Coordinates of C-alpha atoms in Angstrom, one line a residue:
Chain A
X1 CA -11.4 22.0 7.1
X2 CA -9.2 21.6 10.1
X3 CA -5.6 19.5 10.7
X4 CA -7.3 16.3 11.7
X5 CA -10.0 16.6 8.6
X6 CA -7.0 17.2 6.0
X7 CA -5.5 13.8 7.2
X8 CA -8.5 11.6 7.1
X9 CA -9.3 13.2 3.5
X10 CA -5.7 12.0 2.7
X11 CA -6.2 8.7 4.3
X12 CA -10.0 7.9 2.4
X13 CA -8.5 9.3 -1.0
X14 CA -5.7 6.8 -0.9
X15 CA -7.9 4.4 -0.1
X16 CA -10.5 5.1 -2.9
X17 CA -7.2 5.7 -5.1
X18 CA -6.3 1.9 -4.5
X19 CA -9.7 0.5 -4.9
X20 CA -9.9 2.4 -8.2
X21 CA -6.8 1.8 -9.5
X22 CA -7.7 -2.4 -8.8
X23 CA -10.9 -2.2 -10.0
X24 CA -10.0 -0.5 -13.5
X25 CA -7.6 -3.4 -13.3
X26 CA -9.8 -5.8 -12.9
X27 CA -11.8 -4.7 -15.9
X28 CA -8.6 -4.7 -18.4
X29 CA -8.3 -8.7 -17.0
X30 CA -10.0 -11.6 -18.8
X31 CA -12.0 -14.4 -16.7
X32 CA -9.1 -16.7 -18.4
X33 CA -6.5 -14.2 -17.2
X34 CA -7.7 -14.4 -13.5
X35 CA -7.6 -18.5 -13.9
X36 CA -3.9 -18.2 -13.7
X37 CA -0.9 -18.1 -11.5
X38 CA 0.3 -14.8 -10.6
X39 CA 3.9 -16.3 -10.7
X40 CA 4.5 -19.9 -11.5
X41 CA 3.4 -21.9 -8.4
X42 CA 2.4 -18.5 -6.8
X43 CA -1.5 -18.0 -5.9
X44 CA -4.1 -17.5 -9.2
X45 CA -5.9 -14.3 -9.7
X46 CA -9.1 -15.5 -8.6
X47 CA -7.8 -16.3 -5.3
X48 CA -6.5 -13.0 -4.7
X49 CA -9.8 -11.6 -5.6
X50 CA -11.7 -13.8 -3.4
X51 CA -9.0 -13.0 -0.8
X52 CA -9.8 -9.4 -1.5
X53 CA -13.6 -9.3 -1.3
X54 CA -13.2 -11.7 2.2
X55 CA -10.9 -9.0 3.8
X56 CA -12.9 -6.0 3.0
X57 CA -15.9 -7.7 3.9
X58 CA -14.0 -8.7 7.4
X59 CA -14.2 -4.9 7.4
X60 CA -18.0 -4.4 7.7
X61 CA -17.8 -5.4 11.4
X62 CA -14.6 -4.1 12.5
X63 CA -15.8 -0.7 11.5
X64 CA -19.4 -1.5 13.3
X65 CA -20.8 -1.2 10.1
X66 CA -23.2 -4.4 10.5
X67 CA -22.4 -8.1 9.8
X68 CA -20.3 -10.1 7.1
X69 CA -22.4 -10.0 3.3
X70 CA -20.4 -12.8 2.1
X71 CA -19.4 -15.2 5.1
X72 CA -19.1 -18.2 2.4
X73 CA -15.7 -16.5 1.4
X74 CA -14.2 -16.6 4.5
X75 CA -13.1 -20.5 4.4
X76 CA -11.9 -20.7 0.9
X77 CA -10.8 -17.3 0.6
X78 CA -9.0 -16.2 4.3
X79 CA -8.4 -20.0 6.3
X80 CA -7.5 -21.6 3.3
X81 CA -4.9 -21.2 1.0
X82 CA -5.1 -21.4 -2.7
X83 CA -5.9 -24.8 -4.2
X84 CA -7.1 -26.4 -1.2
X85 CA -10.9 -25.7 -1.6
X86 CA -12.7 -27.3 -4.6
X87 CA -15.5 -25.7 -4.6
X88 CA -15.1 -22.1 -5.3
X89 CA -17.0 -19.7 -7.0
X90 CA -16.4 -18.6 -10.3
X91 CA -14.7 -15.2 -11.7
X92 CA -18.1 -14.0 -12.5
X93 CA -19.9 -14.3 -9.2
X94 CA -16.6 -12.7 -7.6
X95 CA -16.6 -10.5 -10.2
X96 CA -20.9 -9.4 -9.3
X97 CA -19.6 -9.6 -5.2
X98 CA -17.0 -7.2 -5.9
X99 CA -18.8 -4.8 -7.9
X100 CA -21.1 -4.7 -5.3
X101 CA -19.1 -4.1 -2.3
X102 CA -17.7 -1.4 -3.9
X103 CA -20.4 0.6 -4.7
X104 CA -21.7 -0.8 -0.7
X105 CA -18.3 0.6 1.0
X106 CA -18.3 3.6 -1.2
X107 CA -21.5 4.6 0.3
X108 CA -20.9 3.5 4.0
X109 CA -17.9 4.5 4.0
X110 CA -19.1 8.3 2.6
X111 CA -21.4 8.4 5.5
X112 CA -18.7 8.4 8.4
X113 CA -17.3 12.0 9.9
X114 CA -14.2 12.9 11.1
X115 CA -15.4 12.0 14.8
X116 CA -16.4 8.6 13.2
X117 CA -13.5 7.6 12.0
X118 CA -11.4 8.0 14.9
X119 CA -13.6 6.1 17.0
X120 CA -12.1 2.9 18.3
X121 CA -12.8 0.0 16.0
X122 CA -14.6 -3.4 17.6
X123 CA -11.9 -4.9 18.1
X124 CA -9.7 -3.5 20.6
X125 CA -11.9 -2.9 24.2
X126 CA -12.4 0.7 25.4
X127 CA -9.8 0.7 28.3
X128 CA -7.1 -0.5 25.4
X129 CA -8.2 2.2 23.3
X130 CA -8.2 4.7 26.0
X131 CA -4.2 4.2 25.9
X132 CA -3.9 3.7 22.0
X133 CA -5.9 6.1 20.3
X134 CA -4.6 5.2 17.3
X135 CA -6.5 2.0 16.9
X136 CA -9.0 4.0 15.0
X137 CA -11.7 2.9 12.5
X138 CA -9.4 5.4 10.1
X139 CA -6.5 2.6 10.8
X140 CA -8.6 -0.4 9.6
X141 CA -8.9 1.6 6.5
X142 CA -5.1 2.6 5.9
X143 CA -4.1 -1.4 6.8
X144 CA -6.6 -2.5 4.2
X145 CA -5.0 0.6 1.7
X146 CA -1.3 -0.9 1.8
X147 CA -3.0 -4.9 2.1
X148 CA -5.0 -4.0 -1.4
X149 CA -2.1 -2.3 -3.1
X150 CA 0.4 -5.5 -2.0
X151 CA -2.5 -7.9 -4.0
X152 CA -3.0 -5.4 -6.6
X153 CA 1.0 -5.1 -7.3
X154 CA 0.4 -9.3 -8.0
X155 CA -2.8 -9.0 -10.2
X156 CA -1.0 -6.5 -12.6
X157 CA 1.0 -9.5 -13.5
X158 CA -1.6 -10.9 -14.8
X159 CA -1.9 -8.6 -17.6
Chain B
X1 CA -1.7 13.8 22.0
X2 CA -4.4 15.5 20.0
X3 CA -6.4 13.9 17.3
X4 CA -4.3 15.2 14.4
X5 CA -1.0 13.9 16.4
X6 CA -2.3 10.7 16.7
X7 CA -3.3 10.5 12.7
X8 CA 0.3 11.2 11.6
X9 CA 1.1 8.3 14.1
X10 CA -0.9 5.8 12.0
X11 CA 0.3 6.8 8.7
X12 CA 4.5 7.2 9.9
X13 CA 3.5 3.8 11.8
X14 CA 2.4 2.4 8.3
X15 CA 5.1 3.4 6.7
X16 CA 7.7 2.2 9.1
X17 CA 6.0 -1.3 9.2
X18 CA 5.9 -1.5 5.3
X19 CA 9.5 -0.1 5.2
X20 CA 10.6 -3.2 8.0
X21 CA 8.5 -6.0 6.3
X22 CA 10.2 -5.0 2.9
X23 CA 13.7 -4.8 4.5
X24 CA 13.0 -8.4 5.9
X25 CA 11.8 -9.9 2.6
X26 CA 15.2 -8.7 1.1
X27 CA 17.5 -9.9 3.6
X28 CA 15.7 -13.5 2.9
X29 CA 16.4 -13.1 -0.9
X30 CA 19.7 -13.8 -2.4
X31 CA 21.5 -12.0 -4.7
X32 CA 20.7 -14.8 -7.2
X33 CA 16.7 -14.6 -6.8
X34 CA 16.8 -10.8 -6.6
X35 CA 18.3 -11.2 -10.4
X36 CA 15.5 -13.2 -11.4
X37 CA 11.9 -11.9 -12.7
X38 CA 9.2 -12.0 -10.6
X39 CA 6.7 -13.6 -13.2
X40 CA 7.8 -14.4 -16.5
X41 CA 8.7 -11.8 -18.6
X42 CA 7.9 -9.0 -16.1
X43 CA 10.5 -6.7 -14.0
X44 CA 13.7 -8.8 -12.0
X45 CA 13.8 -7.9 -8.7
X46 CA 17.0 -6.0 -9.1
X47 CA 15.0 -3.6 -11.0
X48 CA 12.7 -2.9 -8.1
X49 CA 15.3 -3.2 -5.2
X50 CA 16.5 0.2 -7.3
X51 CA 13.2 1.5 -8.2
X52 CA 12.7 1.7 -4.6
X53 CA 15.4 3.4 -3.5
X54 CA 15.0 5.8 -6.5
X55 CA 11.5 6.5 -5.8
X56 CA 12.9 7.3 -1.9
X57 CA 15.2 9.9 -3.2
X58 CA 13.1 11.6 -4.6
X59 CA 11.4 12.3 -1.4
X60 CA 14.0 14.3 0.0
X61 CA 13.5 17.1 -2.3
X62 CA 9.8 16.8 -2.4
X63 CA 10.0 17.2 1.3
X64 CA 12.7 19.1 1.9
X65 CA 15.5 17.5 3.4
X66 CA 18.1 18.2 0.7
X67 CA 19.0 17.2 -3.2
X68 CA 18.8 13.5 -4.7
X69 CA 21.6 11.4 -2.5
X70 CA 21.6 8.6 -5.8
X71 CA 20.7 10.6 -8.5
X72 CA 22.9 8.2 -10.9
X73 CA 19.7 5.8 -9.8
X74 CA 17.3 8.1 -11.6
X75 CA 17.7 6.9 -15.4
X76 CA 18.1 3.4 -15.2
X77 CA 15.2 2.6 -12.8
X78 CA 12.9 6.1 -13.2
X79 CA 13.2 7.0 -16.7
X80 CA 14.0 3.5 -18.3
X81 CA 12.6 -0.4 -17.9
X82 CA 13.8 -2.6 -16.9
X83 CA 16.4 -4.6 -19.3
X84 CA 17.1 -1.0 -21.3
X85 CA 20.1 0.2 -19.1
X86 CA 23.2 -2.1 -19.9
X87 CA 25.5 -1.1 -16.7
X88 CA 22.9 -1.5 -13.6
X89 CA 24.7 -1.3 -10.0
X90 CA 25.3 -4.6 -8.6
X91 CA 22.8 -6.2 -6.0
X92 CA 25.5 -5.5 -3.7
X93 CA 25.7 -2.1 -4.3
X94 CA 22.0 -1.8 -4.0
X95 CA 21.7 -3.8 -1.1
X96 CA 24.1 -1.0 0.8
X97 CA 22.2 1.9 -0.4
X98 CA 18.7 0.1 0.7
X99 CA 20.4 0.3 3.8
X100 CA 22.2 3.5 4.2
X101 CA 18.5 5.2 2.9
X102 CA 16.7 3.4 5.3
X103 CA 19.0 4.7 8.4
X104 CA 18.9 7.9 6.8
X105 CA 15.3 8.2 6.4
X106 CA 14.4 7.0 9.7
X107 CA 16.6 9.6 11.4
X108 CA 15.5 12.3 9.2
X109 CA 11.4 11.4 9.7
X110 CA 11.6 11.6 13.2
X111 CA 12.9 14.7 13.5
X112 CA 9.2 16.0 12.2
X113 CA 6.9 17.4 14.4
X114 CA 2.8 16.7 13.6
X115 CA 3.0 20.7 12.2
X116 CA 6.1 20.1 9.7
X117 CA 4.1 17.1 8.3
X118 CA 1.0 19.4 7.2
X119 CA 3.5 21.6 5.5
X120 CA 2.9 21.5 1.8
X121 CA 5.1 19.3 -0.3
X122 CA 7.8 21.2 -2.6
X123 CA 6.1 20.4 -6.4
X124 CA 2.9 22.6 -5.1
X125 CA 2.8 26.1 -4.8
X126 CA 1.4 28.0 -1.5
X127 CA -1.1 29.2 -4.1
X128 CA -2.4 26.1 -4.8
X129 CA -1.6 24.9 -1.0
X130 CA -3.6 27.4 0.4
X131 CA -6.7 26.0 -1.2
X132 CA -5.9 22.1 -1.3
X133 CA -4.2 21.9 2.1
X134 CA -3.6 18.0 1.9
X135 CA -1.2 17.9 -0.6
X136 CA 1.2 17.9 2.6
X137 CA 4.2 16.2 3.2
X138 CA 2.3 13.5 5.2
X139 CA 0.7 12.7 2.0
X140 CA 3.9 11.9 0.2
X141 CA 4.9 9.4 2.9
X142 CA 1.4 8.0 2.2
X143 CA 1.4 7.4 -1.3
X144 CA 5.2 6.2 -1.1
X145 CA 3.8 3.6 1.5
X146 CA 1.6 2.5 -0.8
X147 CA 3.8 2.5 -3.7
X148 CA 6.1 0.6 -1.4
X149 CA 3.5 -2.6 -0.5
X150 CA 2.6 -2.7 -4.3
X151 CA 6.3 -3.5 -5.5
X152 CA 7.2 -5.6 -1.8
X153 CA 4.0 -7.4 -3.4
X154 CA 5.6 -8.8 -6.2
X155 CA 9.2 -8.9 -4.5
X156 CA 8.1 -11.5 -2.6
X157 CA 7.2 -13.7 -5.5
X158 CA 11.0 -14.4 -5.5
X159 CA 10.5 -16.4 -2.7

């Protein structure tokens, strides 16, 4: 294992870590637990976990990975802010959708080399990238990391 | 810049970025919400304003760069809760350490090349190091940045 393989290890463990770590959470949380405000007036659980599964979805094309699974989440979820939609799903469909992302990124996601992962992502064009090799697909990952354990340092209040 | 340059790039980058938006979120806070909990009954924001700094002190060891500068930090926001010490520094007092650590740190990061950040980390030994080769330096700045977002996470339910 070379210099370059050492740090996207590092990179992919943390990012595992976190999605552990919020998933075991998750589990210890009741459906009448993620009903509530983090913080008085302050988004509910189940909007953070919507927000959640709408970001890492947003993922699936940014790494070239194929299209959105759950597009429905975007509005309610990533547009919107908490409260505003009526509609939403409940904690148990989030709850199935975020089971099975997991296991879905886990496998994608265990797919990808070390050449992969420093490819550019979709969003930024070739001649960009060309200049800033560090808007990798390894960055989308370590962005997510830090955005997961910001929400997941919120759902612990939960508890 | 070689692949493994640009990889310590996105994870100094990271933690730079999560370093300036929690340095931001506290200069919007007063004194008076920074005594306050973040949810009801949970940690006051005090508690984590010296948390943080505590948990950055510790880095210098683990990486290196000299003893604990605030080791009088260690016991009421390491070892003990919040609400068990009975003489915490004021926010004021904090408020000047947050910001002679942050100088501090940023002067003494950036004097690391890409090969002094795949050094091993102080609490492993070059046994161990020799066969687990990302328990780095690098990785402590990693896990700190996402220690960091988890608590700037519930800081900013202050707001």
């Amino acid at each position: 294992m070379n210099s370059t393989d050492t740090l996207v290890k590092i990179i992919m463990d943390r990012w595992n870590g976190a999605m552990k770590n919020c998933d075991e959470l998750l589990n210890t949380l009741t459906d009448e637990q993620l009903a509530k405000e983090t913080a008085p007036g302050k988004n509910r659980g189940i909007y953070l976990l919507g927000h959640l599964i709408a970001v890492h979805d947003a993922m699936l094309p940014l790494l070239d990975l194929g299209p959105l699974k759950y597009p429905q989440l975007a509005k309610p979820f990533l547009e919107e802010a908490d409260k505003v939609a009526t509609d939403l799903p409940s904690v148990q469909e989030l709850r199935t959708q975020w089971n099975e992302q997991k296991q879905d990124l886990k496998q994608q996601f265990e797919k990808l080399s070390t050449s992969n992962w420093l490819e550019k992502h979709t969003a930024v064009s070739a001649e960009d990238f060309a200049k800033e090799p560090h808007r990798c697909k390894l960055n989308i990952i370590l962005t997510r990391t830090t955005h997961l354990t910001y929400h997941t340092g919120q759902l612990i209040l939960l508890k």
